[in-house]
mmCIF file with all atom_site columns, C-alpha atoms in Angstrom:
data_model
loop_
_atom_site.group_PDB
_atom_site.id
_atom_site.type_symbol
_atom_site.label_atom_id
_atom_site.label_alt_id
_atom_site.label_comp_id
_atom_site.label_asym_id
_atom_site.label_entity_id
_atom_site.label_seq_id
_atom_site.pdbx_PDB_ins_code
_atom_site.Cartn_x
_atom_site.Cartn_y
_atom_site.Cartn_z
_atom_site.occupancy
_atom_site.B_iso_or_equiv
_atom_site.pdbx_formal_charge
_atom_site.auth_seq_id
_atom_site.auth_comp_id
_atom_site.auth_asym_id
_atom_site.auth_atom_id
_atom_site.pdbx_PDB_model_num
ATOM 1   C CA . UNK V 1 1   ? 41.996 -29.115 -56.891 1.00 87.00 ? 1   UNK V CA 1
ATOM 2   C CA . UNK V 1 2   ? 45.232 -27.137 -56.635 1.00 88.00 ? 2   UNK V CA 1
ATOM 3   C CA . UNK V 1 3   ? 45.747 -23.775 -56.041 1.00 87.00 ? 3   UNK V CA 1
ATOM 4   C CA . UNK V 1 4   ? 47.989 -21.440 -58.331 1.00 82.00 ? 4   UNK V CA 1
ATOM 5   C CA . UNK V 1 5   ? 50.008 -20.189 -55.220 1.00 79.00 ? 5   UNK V CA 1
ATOM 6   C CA . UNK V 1 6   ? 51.528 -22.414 -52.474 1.00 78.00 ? 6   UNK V CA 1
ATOM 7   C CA . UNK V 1 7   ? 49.186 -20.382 -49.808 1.00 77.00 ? 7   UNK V CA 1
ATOM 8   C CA . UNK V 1 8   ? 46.111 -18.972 -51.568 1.00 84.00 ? 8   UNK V CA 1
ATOM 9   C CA . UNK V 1 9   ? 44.757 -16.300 -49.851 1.00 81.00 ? 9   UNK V CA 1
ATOM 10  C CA . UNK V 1 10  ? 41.182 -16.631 -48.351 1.00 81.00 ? 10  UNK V CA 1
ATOM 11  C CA . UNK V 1 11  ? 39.214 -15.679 -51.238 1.00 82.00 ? 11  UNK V CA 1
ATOM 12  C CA . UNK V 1 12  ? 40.927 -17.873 -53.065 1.00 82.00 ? 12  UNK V CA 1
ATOM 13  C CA . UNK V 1 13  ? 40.155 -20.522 -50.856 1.00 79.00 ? 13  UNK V CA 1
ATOM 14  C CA . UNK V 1 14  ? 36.604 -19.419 -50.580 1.00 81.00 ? 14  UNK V CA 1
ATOM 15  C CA . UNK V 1 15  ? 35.916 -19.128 -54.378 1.00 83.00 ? 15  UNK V CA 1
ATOM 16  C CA . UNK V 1 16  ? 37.927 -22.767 -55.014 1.00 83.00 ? 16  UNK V CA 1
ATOM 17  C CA . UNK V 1 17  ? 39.674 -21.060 -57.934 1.00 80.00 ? 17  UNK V CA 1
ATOM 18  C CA . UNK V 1 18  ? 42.068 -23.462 -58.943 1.00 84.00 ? 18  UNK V CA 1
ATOM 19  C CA . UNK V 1 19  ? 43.144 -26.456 -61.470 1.00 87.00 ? 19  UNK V CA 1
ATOM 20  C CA . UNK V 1 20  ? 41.174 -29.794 -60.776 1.00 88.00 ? 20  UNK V CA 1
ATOM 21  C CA . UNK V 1 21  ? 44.142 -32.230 -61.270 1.00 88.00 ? 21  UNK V CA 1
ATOM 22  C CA . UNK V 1 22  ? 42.181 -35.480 -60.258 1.00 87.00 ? 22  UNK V CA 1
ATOM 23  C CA . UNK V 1 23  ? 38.549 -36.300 -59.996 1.00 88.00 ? 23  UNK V CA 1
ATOM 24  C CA . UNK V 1 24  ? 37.724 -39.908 -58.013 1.00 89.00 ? 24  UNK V CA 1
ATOM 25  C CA . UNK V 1 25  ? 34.810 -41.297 -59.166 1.00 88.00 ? 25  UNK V CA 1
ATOM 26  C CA . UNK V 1 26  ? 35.814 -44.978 -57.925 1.00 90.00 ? 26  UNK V CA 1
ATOM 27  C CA . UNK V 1 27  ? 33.384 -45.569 -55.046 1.00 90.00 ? 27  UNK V CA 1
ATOM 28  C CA . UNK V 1 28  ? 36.156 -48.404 -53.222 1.00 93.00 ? 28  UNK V CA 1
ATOM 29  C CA . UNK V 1 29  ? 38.725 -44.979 -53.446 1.00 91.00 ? 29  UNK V CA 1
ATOM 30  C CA . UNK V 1 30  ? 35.838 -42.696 -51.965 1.00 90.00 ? 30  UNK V CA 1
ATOM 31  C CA . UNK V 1 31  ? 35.027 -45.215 -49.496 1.00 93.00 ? 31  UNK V CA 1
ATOM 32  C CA . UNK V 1 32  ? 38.727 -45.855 -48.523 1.00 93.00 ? 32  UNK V CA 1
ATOM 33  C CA . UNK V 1 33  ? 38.767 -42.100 -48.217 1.00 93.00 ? 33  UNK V CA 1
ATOM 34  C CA . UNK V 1 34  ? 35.989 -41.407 -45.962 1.00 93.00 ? 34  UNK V CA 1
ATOM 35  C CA . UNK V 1 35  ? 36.899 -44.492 -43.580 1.00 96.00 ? 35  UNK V CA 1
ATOM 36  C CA . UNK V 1 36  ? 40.182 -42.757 -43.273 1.00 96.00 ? 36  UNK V CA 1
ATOM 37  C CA . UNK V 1 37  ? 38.726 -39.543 -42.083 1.00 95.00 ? 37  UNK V CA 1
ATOM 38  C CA . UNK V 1 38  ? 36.259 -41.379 -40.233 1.00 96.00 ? 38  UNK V CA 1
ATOM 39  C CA . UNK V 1 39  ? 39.258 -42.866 -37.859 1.00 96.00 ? 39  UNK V CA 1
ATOM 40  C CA . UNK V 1 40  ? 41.287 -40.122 -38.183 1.00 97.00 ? 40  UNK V CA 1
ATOM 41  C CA . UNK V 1 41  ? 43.389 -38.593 -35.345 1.00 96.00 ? 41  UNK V CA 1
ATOM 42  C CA . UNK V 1 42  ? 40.662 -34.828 -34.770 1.00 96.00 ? 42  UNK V CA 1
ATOM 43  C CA . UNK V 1 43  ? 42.570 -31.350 -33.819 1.00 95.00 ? 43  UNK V CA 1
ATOM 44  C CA . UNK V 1 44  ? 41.129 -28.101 -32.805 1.00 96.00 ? 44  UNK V CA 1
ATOM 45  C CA . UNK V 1 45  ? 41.957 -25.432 -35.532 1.00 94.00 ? 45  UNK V CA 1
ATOM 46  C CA . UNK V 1 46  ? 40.526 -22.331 -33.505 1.00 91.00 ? 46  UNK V CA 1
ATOM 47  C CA . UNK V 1 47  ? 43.297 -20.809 -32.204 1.00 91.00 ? 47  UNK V CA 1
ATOM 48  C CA . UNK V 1 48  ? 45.749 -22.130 -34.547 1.00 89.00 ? 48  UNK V CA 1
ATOM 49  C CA . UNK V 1 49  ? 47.521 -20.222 -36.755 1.00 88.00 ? 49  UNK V CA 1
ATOM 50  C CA . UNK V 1 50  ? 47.961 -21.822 -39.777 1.00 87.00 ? 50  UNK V CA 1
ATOM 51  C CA . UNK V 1 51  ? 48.738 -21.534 -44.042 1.00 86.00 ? 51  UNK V CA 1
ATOM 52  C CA . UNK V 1 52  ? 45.849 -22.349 -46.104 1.00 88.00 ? 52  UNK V CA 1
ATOM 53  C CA . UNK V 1 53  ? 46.431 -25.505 -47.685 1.00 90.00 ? 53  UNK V CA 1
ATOM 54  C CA . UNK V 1 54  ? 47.106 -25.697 -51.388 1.00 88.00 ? 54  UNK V CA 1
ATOM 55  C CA . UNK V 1 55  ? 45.491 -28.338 -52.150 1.00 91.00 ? 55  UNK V CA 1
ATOM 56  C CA . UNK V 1 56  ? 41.413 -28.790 -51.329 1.00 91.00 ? 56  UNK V CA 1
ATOM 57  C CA . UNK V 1 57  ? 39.233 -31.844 -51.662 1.00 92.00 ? 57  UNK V CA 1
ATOM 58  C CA . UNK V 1 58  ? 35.706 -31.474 -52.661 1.00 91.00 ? 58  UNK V CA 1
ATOM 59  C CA . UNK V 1 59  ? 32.881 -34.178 -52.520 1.00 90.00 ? 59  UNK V CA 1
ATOM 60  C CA . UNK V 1 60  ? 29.831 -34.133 -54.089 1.00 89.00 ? 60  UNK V CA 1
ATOM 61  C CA . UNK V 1 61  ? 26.679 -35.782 -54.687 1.00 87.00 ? 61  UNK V CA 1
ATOM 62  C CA . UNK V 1 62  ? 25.056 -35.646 -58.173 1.00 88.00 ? 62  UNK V CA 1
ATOM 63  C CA . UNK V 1 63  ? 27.081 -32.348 -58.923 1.00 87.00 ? 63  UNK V CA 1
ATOM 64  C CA . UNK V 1 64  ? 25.929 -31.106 -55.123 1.00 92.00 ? 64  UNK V CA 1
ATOM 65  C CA . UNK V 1 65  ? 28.900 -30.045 -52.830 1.00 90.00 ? 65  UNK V CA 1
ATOM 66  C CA . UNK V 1 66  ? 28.520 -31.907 -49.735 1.00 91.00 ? 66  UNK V CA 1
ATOM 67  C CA . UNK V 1 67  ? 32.135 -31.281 -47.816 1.00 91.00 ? 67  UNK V CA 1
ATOM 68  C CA . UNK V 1 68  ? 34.988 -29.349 -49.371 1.00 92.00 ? 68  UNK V CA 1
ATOM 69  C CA . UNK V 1 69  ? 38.131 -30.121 -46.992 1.00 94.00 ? 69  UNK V CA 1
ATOM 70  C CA . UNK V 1 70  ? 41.595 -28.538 -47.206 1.00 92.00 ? 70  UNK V CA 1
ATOM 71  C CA . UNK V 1 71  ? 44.705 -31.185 -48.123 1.00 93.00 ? 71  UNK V CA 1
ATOM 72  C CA . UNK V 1 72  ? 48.127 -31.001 -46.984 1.00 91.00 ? 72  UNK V CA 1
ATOM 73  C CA . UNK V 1 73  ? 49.259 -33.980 -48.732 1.00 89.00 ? 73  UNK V CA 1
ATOM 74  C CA . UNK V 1 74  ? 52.068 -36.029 -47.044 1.00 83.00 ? 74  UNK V CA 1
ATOM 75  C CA . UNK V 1 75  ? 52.701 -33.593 -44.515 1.00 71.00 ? 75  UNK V CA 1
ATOM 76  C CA . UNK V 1 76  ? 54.668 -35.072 -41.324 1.00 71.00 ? 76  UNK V CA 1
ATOM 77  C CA . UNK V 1 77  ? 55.351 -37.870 -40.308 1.00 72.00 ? 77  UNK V CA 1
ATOM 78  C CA . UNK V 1 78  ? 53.577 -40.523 -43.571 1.00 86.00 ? 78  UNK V CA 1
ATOM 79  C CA . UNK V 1 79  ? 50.436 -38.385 -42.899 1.00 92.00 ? 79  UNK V CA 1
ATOM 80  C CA . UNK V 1 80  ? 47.963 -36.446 -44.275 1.00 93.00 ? 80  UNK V CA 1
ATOM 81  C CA . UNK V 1 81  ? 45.786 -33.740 -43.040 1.00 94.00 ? 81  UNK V CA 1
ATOM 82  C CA . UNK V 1 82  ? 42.474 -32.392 -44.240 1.00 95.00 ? 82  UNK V CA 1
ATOM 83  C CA . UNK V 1 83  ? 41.328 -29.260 -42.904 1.00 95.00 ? 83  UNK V CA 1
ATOM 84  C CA . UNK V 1 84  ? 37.380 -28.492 -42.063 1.00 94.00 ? 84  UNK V CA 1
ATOM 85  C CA . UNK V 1 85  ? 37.240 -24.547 -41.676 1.00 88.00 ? 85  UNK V CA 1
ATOM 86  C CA . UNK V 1 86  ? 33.336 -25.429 -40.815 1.00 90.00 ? 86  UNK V CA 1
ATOM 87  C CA . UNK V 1 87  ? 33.992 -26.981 -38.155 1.00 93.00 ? 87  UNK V CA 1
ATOM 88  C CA . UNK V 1 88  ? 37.243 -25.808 -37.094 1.00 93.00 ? 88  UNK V CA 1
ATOM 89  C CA . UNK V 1 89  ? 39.069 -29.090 -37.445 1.00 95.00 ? 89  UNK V CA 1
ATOM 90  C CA . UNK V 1 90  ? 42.251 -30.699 -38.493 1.00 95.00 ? 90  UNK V CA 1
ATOM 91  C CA . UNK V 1 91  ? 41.841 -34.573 -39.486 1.00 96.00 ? 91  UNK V CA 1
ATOM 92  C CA . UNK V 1 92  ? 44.967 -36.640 -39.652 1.00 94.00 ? 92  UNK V CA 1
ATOM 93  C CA . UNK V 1 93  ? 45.525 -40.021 -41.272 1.00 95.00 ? 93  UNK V CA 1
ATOM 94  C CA . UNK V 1 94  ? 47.394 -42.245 -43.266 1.00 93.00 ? 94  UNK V CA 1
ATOM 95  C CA . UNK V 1 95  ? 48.705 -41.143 -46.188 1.00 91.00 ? 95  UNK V CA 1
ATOM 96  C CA . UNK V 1 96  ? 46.388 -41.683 -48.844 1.00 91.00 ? 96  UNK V CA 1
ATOM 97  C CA . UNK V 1 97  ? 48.335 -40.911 -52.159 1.00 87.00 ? 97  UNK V CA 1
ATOM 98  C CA . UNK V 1 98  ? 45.691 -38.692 -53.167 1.00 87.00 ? 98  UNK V CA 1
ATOM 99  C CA . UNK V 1 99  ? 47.994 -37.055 -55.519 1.00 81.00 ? 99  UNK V CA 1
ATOM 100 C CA . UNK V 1 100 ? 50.002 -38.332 -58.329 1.00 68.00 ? 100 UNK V CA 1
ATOM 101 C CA . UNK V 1 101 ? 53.594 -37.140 -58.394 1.00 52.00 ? 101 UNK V CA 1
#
């Protein structure tokens, strides 16, 4: 999903009002996916300072939520982060090419 402004504001963020612009229903691309985060490099987000992505990734289970992570897509470096507000963490890995150009 993609958010109408390049740094939604909370409620935004809260409310996941945005465009879907992919939905992965290959379970070899989910799998890929949650190996990467899996192995991913971890960060502390608590007393970091940071945008709200503008991108967010949500995976569910028979139309169930299970995780909803924050995507900064390519963002240093040929990585990607995902952002867990839940838990207060930053994952970084590979860049996955979640989004088409």
């Amino acid at each position: 999903m993609k958010f109408a402004s390049a740094s939604p504001s909370s409620e935004e963020y809260r409310v996941q009002e945005g465009e879907v612009i992919s939905v992965i229903k290959s379970k070899e691309e989910i799998k890929r996916i949650i190996n990467s985060l899996k192995k991913a490099e971890r960060e502390n987000t608590e007393s970091m300072n940071i945008a709200l992505p503008d991108h967010i990734i949500i995976f569910k289970e028979n139309e169930n939520v299970i995780l909803t992570l924050g995507y900064y897509p390519n963002i240093s470096c040929e990585k990607d982060e995902f952002l867990d507000l839940d838990k207060d963490k930053i994952y970084i890995t590979n860049v996955l090419n979640l989004i088409q150009k």
